[in-house]
XYZ file of C-alpha atoms in Angstrom:
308
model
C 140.189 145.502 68.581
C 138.300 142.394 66.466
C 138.594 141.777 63.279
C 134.975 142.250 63.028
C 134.904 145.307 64.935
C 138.083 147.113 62.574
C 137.093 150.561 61.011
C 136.355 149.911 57.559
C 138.299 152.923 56.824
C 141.331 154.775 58.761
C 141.903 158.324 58.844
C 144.321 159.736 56.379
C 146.721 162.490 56.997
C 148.249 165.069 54.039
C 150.938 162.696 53.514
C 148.978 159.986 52.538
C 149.283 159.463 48.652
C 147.071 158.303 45.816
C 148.294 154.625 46.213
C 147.504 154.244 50.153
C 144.338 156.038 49.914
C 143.347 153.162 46.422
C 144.486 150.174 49.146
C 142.422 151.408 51.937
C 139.764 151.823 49.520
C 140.203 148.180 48.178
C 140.892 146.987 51.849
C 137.626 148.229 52.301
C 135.439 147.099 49.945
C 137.006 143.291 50.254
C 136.506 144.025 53.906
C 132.325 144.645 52.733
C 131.939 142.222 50.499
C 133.142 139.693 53.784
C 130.761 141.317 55.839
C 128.226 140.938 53.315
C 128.541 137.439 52.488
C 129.123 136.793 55.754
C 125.467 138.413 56.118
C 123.470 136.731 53.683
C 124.877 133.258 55.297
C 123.434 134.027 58.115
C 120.308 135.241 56.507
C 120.142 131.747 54.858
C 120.332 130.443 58.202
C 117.842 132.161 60.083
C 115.345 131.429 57.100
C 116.072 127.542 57.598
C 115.705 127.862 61.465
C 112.300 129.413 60.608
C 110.987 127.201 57.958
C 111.756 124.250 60.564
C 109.666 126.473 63.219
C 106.879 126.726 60.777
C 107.309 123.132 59.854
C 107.171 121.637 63.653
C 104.725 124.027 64.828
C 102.600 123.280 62.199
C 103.218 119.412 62.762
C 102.319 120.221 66.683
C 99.040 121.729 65.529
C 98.262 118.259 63.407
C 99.176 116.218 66.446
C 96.827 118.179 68.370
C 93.718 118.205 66.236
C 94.528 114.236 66.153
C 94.788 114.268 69.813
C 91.810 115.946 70.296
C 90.006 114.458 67.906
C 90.762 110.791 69.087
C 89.871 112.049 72.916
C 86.316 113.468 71.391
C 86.051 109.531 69.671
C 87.460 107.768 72.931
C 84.417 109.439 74.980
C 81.628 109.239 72.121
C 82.581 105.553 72.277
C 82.560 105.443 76.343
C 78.936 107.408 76.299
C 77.423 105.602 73.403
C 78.380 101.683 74.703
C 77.395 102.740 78.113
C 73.952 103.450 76.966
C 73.480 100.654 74.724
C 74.912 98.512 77.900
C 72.114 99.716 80.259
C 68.674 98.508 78.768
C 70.298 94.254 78.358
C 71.261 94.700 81.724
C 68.025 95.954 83.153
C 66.080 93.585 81.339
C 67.887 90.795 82.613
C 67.901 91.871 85.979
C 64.196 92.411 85.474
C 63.647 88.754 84.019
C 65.343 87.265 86.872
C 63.981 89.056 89.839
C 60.261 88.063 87.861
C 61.596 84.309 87.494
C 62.557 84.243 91.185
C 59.487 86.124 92.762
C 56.581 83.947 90.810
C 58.811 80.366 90.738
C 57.913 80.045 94.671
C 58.589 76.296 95.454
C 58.951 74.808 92.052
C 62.200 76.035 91.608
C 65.164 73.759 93.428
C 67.964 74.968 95.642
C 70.297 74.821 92.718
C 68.441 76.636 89.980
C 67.932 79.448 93.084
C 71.008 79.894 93.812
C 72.424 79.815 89.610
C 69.885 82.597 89.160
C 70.772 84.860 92.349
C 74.477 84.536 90.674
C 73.307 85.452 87.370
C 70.984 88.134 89.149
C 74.384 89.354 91.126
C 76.312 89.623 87.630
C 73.523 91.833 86.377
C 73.354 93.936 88.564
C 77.618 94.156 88.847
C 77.301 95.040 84.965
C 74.875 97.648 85.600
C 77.107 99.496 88.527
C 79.857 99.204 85.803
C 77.697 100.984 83.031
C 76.661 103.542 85.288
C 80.439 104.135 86.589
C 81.567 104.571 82.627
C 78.386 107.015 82.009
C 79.741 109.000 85.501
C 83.132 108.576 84.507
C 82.283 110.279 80.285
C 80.307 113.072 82.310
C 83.420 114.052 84.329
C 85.247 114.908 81.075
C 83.056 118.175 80.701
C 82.912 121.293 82.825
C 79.226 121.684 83.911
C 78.688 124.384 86.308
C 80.927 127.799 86.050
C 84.142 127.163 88.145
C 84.414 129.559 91.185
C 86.191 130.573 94.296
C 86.060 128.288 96.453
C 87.559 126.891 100.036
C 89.051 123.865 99.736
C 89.365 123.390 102.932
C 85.943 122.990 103.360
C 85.270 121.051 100.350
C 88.007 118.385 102.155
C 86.345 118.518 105.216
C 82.821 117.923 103.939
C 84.329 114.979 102.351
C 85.899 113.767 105.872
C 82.735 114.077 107.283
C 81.032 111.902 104.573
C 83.418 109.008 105.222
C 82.939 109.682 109.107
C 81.381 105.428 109.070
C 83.930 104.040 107.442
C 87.024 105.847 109.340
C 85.014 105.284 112.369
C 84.703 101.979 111.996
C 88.108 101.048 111.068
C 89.731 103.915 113.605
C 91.747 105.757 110.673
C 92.910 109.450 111.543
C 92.633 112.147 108.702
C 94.380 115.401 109.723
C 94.859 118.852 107.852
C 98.064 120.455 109.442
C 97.274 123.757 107.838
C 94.317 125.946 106.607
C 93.980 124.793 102.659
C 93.625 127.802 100.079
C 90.741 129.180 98.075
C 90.966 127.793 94.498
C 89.089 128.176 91.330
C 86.972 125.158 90.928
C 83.851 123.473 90.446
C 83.476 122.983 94.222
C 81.093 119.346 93.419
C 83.760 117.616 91.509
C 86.635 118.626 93.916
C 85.164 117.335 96.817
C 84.676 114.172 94.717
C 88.561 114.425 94.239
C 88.819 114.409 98.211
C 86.890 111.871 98.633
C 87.540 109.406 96.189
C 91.674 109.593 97.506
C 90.329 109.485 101.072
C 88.199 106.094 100.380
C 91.559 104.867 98.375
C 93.570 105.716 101.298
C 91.495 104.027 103.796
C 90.742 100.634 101.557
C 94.168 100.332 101.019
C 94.955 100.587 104.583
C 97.837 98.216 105.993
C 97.193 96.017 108.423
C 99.672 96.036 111.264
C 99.181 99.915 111.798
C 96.774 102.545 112.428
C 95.513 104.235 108.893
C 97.134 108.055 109.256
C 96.196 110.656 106.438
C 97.344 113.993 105.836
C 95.916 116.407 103.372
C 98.528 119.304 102.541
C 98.587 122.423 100.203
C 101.119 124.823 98.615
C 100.274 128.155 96.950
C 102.483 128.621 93.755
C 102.658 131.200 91.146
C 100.579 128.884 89.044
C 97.909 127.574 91.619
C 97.514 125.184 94.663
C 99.407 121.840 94.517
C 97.667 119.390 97.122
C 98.627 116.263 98.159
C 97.148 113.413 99.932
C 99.512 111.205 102.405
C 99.129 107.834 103.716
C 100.650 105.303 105.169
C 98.882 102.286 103.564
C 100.413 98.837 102.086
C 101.915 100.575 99.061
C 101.655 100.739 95.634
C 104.280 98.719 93.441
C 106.414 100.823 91.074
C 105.414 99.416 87.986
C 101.579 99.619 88.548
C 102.026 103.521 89.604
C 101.557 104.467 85.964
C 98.397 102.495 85.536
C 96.372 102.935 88.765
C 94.516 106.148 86.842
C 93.303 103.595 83.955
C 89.522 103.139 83.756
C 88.907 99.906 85.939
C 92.690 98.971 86.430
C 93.151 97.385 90.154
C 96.525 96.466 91.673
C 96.460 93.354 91.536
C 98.088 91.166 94.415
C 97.137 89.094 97.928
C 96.912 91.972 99.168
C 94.140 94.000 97.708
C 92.707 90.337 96.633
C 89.599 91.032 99.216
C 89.017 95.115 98.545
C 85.930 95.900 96.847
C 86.351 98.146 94.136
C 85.509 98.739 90.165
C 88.978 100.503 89.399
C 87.310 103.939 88.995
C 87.625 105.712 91.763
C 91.244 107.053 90.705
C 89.990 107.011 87.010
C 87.230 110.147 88.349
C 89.984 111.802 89.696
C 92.144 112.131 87.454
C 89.271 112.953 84.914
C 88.438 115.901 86.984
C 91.531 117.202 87.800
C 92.448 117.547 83.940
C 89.167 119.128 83.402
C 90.055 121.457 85.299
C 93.464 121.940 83.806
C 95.698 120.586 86.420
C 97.777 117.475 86.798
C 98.208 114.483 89.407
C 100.470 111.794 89.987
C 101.355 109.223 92.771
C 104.780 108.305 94.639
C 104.444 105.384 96.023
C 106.748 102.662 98.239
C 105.094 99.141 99.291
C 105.071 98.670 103.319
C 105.445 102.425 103.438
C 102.249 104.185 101.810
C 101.652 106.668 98.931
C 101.389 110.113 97.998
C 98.637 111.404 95.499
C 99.582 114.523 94.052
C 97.477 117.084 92.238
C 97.028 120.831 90.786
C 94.003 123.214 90.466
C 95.831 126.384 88.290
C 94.903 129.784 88.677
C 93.030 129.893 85.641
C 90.428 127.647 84.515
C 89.783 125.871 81.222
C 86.920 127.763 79.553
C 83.450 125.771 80.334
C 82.792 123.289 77.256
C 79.244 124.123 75.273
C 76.402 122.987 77.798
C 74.692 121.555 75.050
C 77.847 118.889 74.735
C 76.679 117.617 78.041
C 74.998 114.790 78.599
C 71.577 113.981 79.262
């Protein structure tokens, strides 16, 4: 038997005298006053534990009213410099297209061809604003998610790429039936699409472009990924190819057309919604895109948050 576990007090036959039954008493009351200090020690303790509980949780809380107040900045920012972007770059566009319709023959080869640049760069700006005024409305659940097959939400997206992987012979295949998720079925087609169109610009060039759309049911949702077996994305530029307007840049994707927000989208919606997605990635070999759509969706955000 413990120590801690010892009767405080034995039993006592009729020959136990006055003296024996005074040191089992004292035995006992030492043996107490241990248990009691011992006690309030611990009590000390378990108050400390909490009051560092209170303290981090409380600190957590801070950090996320900062968070979410700097995220609520970040896309008042995106929203308001997008729209002050759009009328300067319609009104030069306008100026130039007037300049170059009523100059006729006075103007020369070389002022032409200066002001179809400057024309081009115009109009380049405005795609941009309009891609960062898409890209601050993804951030905000608009209509109510619902059930929804992804499957066909994939395949619609195949089909609206049908040119493009026509043209350049790539083969999109869907092994298995995908699940029915909770979503807003618009903006995860988008998140379909915009991985197929990555997959297929980033295509290598010595093979035929192969991708494979997968799911997995789990406890918590659907976990999809998106296979191909492109040129490759380099390990240290796999943590920045979901940055607004970041492009790998190398020889390789040198000539692909792109604004860098294509991934940007996706990984905009698929947060909204309250999922996650990475990429593993090997150059010469192709990549994986990786994302969640829970069980449960995010409450929808106050519709009169949304933008105009």
């Amino acid at each position: 038997m413990s120590k801690a576990n010892e009767p405080l007090l034995r039993p006592c036959g009729p020959d136990v005298g006055v003296e024996d039954l005074s040191a089992a008493l004292a035995k006992t009351v030492a043996r107490t006053t241990e248990l009691m200090v011992d006690l309030e020690e611990k009590n000390e303790e378990l108050a400390r534990l909490n009051a560092e509980l209170t303290a981090a949780k409380q600190g957590l809380e801070h950090m996320n009213e900062r968070l979410k107040s700097v995220m609520e900045e970040k896309e008042e920012f995106l929203r308001t410099i997008s729209h002050d972007m759009q009328a300067p770059a319609r009104n030069i566009s306008g100026h130039i297209d007037f300049v170059i319709k009523h100059g006729g023959p006075e103007l020369s080869a070389t002022v032409r061809e200066r002001l179809d640049r400057i024309g081009a760069n115009a109009h380049t700006l405005q795609d941009y604003v309009n891609e960062l005024l898409n890209l601050s409305r993804l951030g905000r659940m608009g209509q109510p998610p619902e059930a929804t097959d992804s499957g066909a939400l994939a395949q619609a997206a195949i089909e609206t790429l049908a040119a493009e992987t026509e043209r350049h012979g790539v083969e999109i295949v869907v092994p298995k039936p995908l699940p029915v998720v909770v979503c807003q079925p618009i903006r995860l087609r988008q998140v379909f699409q915009n991985l197929l169109d990555n997959a297929i610009k980033y295509r290598a060039a010595d093979r035929r472009c192969r991708i494979e759309i997968t799911a997995e049911v789990t406890p918590a949702g659907a976990r999809f990924a998106v296979r191909d077996n492109g040129i490759g994305i380099p390990k240290d530029d796999q943590h920045k190819v979901f940055g607004v307007f970041y492009r790998v840049a190398n020889k390789v994707t040198a000539g692909v057309d792109g604004k860098g927000v294509g991934l940007a989208a996706v990984k905009r919606i698929v947060e909204t919604h309250g999922g996650e997605i990475w990429v593993d990635s090997e150059v010469g070999v192709g990549s994986v895109f990786s994302f969640t759509v829970p069980s449960r969706q995010p409450p929808p955000r106050d519709p009169h948050e949304e933008l105009v």
